Tab-separated table of C-alpha atoms in Angstrom:
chain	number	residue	atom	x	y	z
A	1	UNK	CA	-6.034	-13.646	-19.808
A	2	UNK	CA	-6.761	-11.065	-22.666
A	3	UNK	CA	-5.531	-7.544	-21.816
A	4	UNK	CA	-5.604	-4.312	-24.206
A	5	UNK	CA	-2.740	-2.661	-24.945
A	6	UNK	CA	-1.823	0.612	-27.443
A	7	UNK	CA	-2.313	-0.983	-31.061
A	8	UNK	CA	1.328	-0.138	-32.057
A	9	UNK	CA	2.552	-2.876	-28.942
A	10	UNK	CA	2.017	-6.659	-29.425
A	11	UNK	CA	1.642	-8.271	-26.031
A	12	UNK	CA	4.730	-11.079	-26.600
A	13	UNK	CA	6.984	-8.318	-27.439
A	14	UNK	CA	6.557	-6.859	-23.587
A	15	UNK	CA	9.073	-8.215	-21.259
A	16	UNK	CA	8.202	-11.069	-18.580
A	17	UNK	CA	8.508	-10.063	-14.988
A	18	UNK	CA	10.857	-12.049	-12.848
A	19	UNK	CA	9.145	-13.729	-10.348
A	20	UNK	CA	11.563	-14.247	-7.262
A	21	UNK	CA	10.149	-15.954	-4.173
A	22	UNK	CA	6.674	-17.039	-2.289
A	23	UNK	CA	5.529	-17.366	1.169
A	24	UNK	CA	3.193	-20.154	1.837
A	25	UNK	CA	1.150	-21.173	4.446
A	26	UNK	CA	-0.260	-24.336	5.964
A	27	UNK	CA	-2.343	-26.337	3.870
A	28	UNK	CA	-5.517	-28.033	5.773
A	29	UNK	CA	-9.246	-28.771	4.546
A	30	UNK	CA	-10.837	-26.002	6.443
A	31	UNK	CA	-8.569	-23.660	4.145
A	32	UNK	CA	-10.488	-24.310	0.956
A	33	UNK	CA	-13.102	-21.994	2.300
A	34	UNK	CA	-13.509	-18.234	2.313
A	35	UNK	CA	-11.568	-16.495	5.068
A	36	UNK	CA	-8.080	-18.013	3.855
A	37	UNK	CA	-7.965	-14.581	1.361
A	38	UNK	CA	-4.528	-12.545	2.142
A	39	UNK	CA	-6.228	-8.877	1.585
A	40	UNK	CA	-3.327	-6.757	2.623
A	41	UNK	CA	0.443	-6.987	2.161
A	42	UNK	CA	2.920	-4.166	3.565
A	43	UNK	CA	6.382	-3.193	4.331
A	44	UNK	CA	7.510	-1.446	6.927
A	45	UNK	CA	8.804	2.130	6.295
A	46	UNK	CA	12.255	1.832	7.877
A	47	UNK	CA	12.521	-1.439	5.538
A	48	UNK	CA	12.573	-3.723	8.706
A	49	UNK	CA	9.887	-5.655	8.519
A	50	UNK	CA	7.276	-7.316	6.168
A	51	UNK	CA	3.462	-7.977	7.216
A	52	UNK	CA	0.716	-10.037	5.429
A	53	UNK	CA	-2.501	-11.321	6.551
A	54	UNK	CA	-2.317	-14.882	5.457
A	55	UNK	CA	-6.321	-15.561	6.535
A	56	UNK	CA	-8.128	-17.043	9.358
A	57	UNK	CA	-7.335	-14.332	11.822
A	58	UNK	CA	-3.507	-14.670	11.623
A	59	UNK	CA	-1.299	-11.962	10.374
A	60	UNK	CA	2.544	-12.821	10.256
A	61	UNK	CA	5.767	-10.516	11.065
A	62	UNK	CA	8.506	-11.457	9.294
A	63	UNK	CA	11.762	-9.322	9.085
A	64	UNK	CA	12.396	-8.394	5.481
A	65	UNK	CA	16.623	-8.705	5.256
A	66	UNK	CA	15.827	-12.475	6.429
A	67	UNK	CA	13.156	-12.973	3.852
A	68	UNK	CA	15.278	-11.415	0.909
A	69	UNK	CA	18.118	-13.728	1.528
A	70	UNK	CA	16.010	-16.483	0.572
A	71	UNK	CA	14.716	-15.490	-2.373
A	72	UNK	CA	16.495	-14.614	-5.766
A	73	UNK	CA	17.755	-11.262	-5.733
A	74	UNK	CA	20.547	-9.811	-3.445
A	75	UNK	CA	20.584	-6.531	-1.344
A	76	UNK	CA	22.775	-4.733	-3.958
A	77	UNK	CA	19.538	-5.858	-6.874
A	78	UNK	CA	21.812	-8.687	-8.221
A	79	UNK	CA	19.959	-11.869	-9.049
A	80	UNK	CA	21.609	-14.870	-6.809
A	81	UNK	CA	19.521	-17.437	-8.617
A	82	UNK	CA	17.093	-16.239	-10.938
A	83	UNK	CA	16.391	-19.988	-12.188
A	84	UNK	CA	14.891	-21.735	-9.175
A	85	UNK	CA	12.814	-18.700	-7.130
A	86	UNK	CA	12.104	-19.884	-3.437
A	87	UNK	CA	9.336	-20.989	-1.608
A	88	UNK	CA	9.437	-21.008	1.391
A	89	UNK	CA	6.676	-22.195	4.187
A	90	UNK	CA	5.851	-20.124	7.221
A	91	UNK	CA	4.474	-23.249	9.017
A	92	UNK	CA	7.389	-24.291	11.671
A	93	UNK	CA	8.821	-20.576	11.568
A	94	UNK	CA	8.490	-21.054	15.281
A	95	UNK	CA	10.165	-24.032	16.162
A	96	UNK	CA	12.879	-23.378	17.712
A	97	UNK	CA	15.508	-24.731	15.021
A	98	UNK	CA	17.023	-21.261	14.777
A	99	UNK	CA	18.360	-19.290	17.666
A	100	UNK	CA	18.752	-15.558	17.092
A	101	UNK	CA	21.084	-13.110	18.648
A	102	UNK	CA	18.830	-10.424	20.732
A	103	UNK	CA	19.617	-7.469	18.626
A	104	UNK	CA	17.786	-8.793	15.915
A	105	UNK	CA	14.559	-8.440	14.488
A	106	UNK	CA	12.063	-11.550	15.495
A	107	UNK	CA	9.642	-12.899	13.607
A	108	UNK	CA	5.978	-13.303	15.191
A	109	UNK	CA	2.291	-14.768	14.498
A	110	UNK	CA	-0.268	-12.686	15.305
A	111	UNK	CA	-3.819	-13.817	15.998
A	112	UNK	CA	-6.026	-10.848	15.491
A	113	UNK	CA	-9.274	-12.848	16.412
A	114	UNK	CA	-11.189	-12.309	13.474
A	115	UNK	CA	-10.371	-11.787	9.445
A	116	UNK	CA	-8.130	-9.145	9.028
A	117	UNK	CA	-9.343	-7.546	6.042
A	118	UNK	CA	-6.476	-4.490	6.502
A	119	UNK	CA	-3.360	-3.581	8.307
A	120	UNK	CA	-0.678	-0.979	7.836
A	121	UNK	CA	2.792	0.242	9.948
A	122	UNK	CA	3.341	3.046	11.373
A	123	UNK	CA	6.447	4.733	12.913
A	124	UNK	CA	6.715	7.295	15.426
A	125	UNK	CA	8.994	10.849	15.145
A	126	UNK	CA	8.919	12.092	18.548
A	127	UNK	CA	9.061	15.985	18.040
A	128	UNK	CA	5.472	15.453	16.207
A	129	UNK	CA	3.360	15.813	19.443
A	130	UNK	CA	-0.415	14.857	19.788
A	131	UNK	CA	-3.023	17.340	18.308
A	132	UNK	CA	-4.403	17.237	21.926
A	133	UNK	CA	-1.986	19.712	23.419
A	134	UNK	CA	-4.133	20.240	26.769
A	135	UNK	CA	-3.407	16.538	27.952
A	136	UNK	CA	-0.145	16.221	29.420
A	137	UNK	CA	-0.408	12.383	30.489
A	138	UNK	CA	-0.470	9.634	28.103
A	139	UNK	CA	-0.769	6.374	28.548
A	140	UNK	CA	1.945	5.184	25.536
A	141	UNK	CA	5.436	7.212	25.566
A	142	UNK	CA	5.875	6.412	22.090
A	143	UNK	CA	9.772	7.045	21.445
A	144	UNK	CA	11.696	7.366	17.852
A	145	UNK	CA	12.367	3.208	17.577
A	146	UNK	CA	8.678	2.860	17.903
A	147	UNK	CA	7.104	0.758	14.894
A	148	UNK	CA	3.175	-0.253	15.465
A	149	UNK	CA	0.988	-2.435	13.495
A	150	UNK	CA	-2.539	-1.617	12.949
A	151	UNK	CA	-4.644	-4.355	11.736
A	152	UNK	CA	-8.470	-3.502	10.355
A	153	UNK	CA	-10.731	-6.960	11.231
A	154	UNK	CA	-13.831	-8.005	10.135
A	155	UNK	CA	-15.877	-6.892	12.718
A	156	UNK	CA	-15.170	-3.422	12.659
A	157	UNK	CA	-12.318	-3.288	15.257
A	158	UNK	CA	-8.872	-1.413	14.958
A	159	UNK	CA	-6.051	-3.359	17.086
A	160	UNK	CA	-2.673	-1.931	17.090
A	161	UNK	CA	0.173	-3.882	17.538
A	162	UNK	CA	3.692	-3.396	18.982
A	163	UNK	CA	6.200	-4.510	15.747
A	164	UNK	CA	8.912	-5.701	17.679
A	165	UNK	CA	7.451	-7.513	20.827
A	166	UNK	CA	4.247	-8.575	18.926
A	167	UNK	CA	2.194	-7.149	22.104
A	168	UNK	CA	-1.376	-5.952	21.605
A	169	UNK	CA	-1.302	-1.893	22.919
A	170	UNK	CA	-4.656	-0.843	21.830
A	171	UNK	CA	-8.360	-1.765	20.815
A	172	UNK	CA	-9.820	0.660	18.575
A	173	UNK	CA	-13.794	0.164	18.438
A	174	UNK	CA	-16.112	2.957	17.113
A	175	UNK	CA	-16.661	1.572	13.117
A	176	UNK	CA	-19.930	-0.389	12.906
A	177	UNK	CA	-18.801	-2.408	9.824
A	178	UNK	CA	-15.672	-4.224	8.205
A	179	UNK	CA	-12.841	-1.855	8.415
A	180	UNK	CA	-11.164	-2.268	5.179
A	181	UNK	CA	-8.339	-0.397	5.014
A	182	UNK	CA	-5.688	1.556	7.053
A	183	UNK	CA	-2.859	4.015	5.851
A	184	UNK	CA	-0.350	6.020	9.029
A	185	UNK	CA	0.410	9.647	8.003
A	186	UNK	CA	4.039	9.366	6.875
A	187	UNK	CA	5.246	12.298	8.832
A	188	UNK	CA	5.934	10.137	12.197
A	189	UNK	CA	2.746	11.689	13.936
A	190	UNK	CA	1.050	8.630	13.973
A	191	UNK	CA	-2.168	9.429	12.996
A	192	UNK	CA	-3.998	6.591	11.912
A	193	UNK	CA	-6.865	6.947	8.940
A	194	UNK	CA	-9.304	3.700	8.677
A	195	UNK	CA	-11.694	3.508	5.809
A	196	UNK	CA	-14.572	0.704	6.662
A	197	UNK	CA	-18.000	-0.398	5.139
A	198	UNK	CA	-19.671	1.582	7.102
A	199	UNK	CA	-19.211	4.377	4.863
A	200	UNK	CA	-16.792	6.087	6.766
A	201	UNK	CA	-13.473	7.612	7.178
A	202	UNK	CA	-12.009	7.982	11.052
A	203	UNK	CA	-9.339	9.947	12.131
A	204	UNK	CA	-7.127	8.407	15.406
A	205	UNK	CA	-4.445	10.300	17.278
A	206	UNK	CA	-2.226	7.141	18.905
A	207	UNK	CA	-0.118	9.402	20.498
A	208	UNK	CA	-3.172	10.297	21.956
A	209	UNK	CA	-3.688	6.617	23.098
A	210	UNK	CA	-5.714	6.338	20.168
A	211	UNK	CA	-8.621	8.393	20.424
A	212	UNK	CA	-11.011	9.467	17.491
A	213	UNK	CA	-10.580	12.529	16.481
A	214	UNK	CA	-12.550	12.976	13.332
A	215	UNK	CA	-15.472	11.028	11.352
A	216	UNK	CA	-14.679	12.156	7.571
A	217	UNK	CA	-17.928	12.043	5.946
A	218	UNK	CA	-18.766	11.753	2.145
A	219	UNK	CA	-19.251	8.578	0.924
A	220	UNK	CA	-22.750	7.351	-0.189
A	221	UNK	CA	-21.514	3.246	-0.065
A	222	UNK	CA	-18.391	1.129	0.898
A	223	UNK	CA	-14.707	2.719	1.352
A	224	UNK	CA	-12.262	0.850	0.401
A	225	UNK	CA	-9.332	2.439	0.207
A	226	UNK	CA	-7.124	5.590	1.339
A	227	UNK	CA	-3.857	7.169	1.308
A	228	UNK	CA	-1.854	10.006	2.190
A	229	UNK	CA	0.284	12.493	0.152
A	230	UNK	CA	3.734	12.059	1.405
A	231	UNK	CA	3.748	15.665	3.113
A	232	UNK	CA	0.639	14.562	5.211
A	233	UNK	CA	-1.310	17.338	4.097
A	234	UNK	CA	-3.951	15.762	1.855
A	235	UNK	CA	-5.565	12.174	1.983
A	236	UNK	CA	-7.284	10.556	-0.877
A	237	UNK	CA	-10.521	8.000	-0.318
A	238	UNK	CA	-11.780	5.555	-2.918
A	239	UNK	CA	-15.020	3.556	-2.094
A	240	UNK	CA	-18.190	2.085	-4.024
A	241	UNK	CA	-18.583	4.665	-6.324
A	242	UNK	CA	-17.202	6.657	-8.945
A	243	UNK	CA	-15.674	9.609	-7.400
A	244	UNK	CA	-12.434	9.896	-6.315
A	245	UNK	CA	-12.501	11.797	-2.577
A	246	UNK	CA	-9.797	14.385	-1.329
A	247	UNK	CA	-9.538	15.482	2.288
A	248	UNK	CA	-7.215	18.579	3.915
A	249	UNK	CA	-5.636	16.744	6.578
A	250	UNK	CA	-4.450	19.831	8.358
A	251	UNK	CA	-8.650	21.506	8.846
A	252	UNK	CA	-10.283	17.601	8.154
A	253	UNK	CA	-12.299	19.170	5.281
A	254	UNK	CA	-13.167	17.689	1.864
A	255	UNK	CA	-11.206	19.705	-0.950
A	256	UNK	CA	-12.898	18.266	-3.670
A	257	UNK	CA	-13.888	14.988	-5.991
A	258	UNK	CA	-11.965	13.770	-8.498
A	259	UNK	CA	-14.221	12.281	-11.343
A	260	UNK	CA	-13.310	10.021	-14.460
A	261	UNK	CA	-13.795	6.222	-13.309
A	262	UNK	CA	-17.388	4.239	-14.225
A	263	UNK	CA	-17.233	2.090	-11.686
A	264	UNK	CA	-16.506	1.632	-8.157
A	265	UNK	CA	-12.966	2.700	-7.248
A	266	UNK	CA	-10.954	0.043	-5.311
A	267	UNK	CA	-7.312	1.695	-5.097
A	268	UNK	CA	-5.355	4.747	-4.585
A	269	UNK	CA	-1.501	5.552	-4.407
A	270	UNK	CA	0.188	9.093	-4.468
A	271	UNK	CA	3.559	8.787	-6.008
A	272	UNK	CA	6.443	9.596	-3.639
A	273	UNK	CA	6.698	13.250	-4.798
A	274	UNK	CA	3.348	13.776	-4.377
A	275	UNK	CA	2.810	15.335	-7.818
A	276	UNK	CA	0.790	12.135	-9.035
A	277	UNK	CA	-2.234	10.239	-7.934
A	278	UNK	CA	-2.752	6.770	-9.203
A	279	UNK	CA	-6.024	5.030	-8.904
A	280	UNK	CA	-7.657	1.985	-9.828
A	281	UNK	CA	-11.603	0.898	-10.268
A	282	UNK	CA	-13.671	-2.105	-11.377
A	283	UNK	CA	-14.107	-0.133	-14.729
A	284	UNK	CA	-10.688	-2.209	-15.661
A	285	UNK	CA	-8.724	1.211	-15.536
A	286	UNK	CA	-5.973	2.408	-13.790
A	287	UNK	CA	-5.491	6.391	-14.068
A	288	UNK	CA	-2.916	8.856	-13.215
A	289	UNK	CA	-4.466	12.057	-11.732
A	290	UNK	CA	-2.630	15.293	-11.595
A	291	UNK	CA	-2.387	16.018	-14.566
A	292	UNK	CA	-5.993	15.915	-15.666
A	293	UNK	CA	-6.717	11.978	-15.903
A	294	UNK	CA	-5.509	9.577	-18.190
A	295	UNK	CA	-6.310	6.083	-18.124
A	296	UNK	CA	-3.395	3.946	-18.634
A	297	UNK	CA	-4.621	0.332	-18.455
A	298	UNK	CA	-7.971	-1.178	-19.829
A	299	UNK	CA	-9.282	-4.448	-19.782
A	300	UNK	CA	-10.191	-4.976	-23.248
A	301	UNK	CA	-13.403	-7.015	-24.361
A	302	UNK	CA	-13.122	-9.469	-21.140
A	303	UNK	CA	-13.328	-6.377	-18.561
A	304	UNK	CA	-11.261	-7.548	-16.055
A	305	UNK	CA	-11.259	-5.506	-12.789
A	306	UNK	CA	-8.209	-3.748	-11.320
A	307	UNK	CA	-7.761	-4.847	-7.695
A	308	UNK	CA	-4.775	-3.100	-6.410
A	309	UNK	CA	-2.247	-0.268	-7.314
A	310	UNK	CA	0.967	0.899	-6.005
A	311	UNK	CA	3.769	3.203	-7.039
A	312	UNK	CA	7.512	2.681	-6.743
A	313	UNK	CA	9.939	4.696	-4.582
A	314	UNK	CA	11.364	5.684	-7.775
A	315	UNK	CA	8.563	7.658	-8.461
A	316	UNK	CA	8.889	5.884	-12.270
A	317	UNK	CA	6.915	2.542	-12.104
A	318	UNK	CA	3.948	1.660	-10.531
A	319	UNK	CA	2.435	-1.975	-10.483
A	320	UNK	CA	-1.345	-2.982	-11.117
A	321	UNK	CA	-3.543	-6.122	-10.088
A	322	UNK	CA	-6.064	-7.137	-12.277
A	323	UNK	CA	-8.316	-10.297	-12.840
A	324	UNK	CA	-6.939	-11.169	-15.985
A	325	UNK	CA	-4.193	-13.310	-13.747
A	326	UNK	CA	-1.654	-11.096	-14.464
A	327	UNK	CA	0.323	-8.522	-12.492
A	328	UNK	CA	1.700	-5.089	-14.614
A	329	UNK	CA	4.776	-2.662	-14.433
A	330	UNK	CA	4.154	0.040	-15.590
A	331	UNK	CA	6.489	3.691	-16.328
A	332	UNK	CA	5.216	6.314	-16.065
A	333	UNK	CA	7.170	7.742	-19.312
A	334	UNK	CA	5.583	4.640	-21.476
A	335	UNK	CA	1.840	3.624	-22.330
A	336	UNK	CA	2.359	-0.183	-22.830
A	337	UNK	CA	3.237	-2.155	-19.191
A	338	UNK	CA	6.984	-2.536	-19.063
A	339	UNK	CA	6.733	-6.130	-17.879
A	340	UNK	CA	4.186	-8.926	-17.673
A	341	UNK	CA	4.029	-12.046	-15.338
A	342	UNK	CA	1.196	-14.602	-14.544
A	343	UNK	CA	-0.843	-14.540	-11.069
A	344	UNK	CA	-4.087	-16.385	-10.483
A	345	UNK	CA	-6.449	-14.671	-8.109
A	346	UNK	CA	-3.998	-11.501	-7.333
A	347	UNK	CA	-5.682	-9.111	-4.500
A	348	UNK	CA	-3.221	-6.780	-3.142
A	349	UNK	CA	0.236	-5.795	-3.758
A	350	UNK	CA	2.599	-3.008	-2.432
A	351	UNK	CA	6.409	-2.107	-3.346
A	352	UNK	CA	9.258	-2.660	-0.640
A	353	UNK	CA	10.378	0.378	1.104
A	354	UNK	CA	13.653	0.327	-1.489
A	355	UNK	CA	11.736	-0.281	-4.665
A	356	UNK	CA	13.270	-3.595	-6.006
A	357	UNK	CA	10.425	-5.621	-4.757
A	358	UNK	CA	6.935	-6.080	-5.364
A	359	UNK	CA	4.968	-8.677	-2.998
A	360	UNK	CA	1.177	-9.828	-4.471
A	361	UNK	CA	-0.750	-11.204	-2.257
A	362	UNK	CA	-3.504	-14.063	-3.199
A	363	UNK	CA	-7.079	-15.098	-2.578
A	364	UNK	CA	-4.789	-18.592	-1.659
A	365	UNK	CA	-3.388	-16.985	1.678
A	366	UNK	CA	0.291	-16.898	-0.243
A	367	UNK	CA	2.221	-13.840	-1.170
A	368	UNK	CA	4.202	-14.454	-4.257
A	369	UNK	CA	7.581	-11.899	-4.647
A	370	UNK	CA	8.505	-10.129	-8.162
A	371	UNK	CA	11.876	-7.891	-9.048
A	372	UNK	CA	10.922	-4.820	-9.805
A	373	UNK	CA	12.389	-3.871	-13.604
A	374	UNK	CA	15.191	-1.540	-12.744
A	375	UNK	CA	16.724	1.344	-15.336
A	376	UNK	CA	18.925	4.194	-14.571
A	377	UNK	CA	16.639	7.013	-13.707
A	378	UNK	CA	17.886	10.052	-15.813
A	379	UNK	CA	18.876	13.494	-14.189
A	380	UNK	CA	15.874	15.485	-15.583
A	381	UNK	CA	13.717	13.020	-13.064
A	382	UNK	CA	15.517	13.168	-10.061
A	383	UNK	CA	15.278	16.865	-10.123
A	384	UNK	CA	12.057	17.008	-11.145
A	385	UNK	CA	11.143	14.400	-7.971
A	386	UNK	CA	13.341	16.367	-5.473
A	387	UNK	CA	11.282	19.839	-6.345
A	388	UNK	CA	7.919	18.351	-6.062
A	389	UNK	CA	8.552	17.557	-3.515
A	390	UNK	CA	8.714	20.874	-2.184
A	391	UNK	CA	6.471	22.602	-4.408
A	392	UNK	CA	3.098	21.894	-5.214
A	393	UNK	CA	1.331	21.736	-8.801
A	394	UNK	CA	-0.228	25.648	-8.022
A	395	UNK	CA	3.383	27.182	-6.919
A	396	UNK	CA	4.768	25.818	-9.916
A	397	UNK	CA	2.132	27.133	-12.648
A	398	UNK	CA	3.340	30.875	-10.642
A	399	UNK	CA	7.237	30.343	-11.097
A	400	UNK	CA	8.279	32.376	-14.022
A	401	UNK	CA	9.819	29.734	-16.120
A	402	UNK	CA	9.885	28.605	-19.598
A	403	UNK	CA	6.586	26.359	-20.385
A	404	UNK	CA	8.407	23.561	-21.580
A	405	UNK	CA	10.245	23.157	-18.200
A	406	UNK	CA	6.883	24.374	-16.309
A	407	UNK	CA	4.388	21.372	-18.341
A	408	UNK	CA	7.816	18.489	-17.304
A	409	UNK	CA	7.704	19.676	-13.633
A	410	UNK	CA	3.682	19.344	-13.647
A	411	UNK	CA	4.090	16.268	-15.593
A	412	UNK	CA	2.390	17.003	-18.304
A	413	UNK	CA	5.426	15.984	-20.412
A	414	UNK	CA	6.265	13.087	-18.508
């Protein structure tokens, strides 16, 4: 429960982080053992839906408007009733109590049939075409409503999932191991990275009805984690080891390591402008790459390993895991957390696709909701966010500007 911070900050002086809301699940005796663990939250891009693998096989669909009326914070960021946060239990979700017009989003239970140790959405542009150009017919027409599910399971298989109807579509099998994690390209293309035990990265076209198209190569032990840059050109891998991996999406080469952690890396997140990198390892640190790495979080005497990372759409917070039962908000523009709030046996967490919300999920099977602190972000930001993310770190170090304005846009003068 001990965490270091800058000397100058005393821990009680840091704000508490307003805990909002909790999914639950079913309580039984076969739940006290391993398998119950919910590895993976997510939110759907569009904002439509929120997914969590709550254990034992079975991941749950739950549109997100729905669940945010129940907890303690309204659409518009106003707190509705910030004294008594909701929790609510998933367990007769299906019951039939509650009729729902057509047009609406429907909540389903999926059973994956076997852990789900990762899962991630994906939506489909339609002028993005498959990188197979010489095949005209494809099995899956996927149109510009399409959102899929991809769920990574224990025994090295990749299902994908139809969002809306809940159908199974495809049945990815080529990793040998637990496939750990999954992350969709954000340009619509729906190509579909999976990072497994097996030491691997693989590469899957589903407009292409899902077939491989690359095995990334690299890493000596475990993968655990990847992510794209929000352009789609570059992908970073983290794994059992101390390098940090990036990959050219565009010729699937390696581009280089990053170095800096001692310990296996666990977690990576490129912030929504792409300028920064954010990644967290078992060394207890969380560090900001691009710049040249900083750490911004560490453990103090207890070591306390980071378990998850994630940035906020607004590009100004990101939020940290760690083993000291405690989730963090961080700024970017500060080097003590901006808030503070107590969770036991934290594994995963991820921001909702407007920022206001961060969902943690639990070794319990539970995710547990948080508001997001908010500020006013100033002008000097939102510029700087809107050209990075049309200009890259190199093109701006060539512009013929004034160094003061050239070391804010590379951020470093944050």
């Amino acid at each position: 429960m001990a965490a270091s911070f800058p000397d100058s900050v005393n821990e009680n002086d840091i704000g508490k982080a307003k805990f909002i809301g909790e999914l639950l699940v079913p309580v039984a005796p076969f739940d006290q053992k391993a398998g119950r663990e919910t590895w993976t939250v997510a939110f759907a891009p569009n904002g439509s839906y929120f997914a969590w693998s709550q254990g034992h096989r079975i991941v749950r669909l739950i549109p997100w408007e729905k669940c945010l009326k129940n907890f303690s914070i309204g659409h518009n960021g106003e707190a509705t009733n910030a004294s008594s946060p909701r929790r609510l239990s998933r367990r007769n979700s299906n019951g039939g109590q509650e009729i729902q017009p057509a047009d609406e989003p429907r909540e389903h239970t999926i059973d994956c049939g076997d852990i789900v140790c990762g899962l991630a959405f994906g939506s489909s542009v339609p002028e993005k075409q498959s990188r197979c150009v010489n095949i005209e017919w494809h099995r899956f027409k996927f149109g510009q409503d399409q959102l899929l599910l991809a769920t990574g399971l224990n025994n090295g298989r990749i299902k994908i999932w139809d969002v809306y109807t809940g159908k199974l579509l495809l049945n990815l099998m080529d990793h040998t191991e637990l496939v750990r994690d999954l992350t969709f390209a954000p340009d619509g293309s729906l190509m579909l990275v999976s990072a497994s035990r097996d030491k691997t990265l693989r590469v899957w076209d589903l407009k292409d009805d899902g077939n491989m198209v690359k095995v990334l190569r690299g890493h000596q032990n475990w993968v655990y984690c990847s992510a794209f840059s929000p352009d789609s050109s570059i992908l970073c891998s983290v794994g059992a080891g101390k390098a940090v991996f990036l990959w050219n999406m565009d010729k699937l080469t390696l581009i280089r390591k990053l170095e800096g952690h001692h310990n296996d890396v666990v977690s990576c997140e490129f912030s929504p402008d792409g300028a920064l990198l954010a990644t967290a390892s078992y060394d207890t640190r969380v560090i900001p790459s691009f710049p040249p790495p900083s750490p911004i979080f560490a453990g103090g005497a207890n070591d306390r390993w980071v378990r998850s990372v994630s940035f906020c759409p607004d590009g100004r917070h990101l939020a940290s895991i760690t083993d000291d039962r405690m989730v963090r908000f961080w700024s970017i523009e500060e080097k003590a957390p901006q808030a503070i709030g107590s969770l036991s046996n934290g594994l995963c967490c991820a921001f909702s696709a407007e920022g206001s919300v961060l969902a943690t999920g639990t070794r319990g099977g539970s995710v547990l909701f948080w508001e997001c602190p908010r500020s006013v972000a100033s002008l000097q930001h939102m510029c700087r966010m809107s050209i990075r993310r049309l200009t890259t770190t190199q093109q701006v170090e060539t512009l013929a500007i004034p160094t003061p304005l050239r070391d804010y846009l590379t951020y470093k003068i944050i």
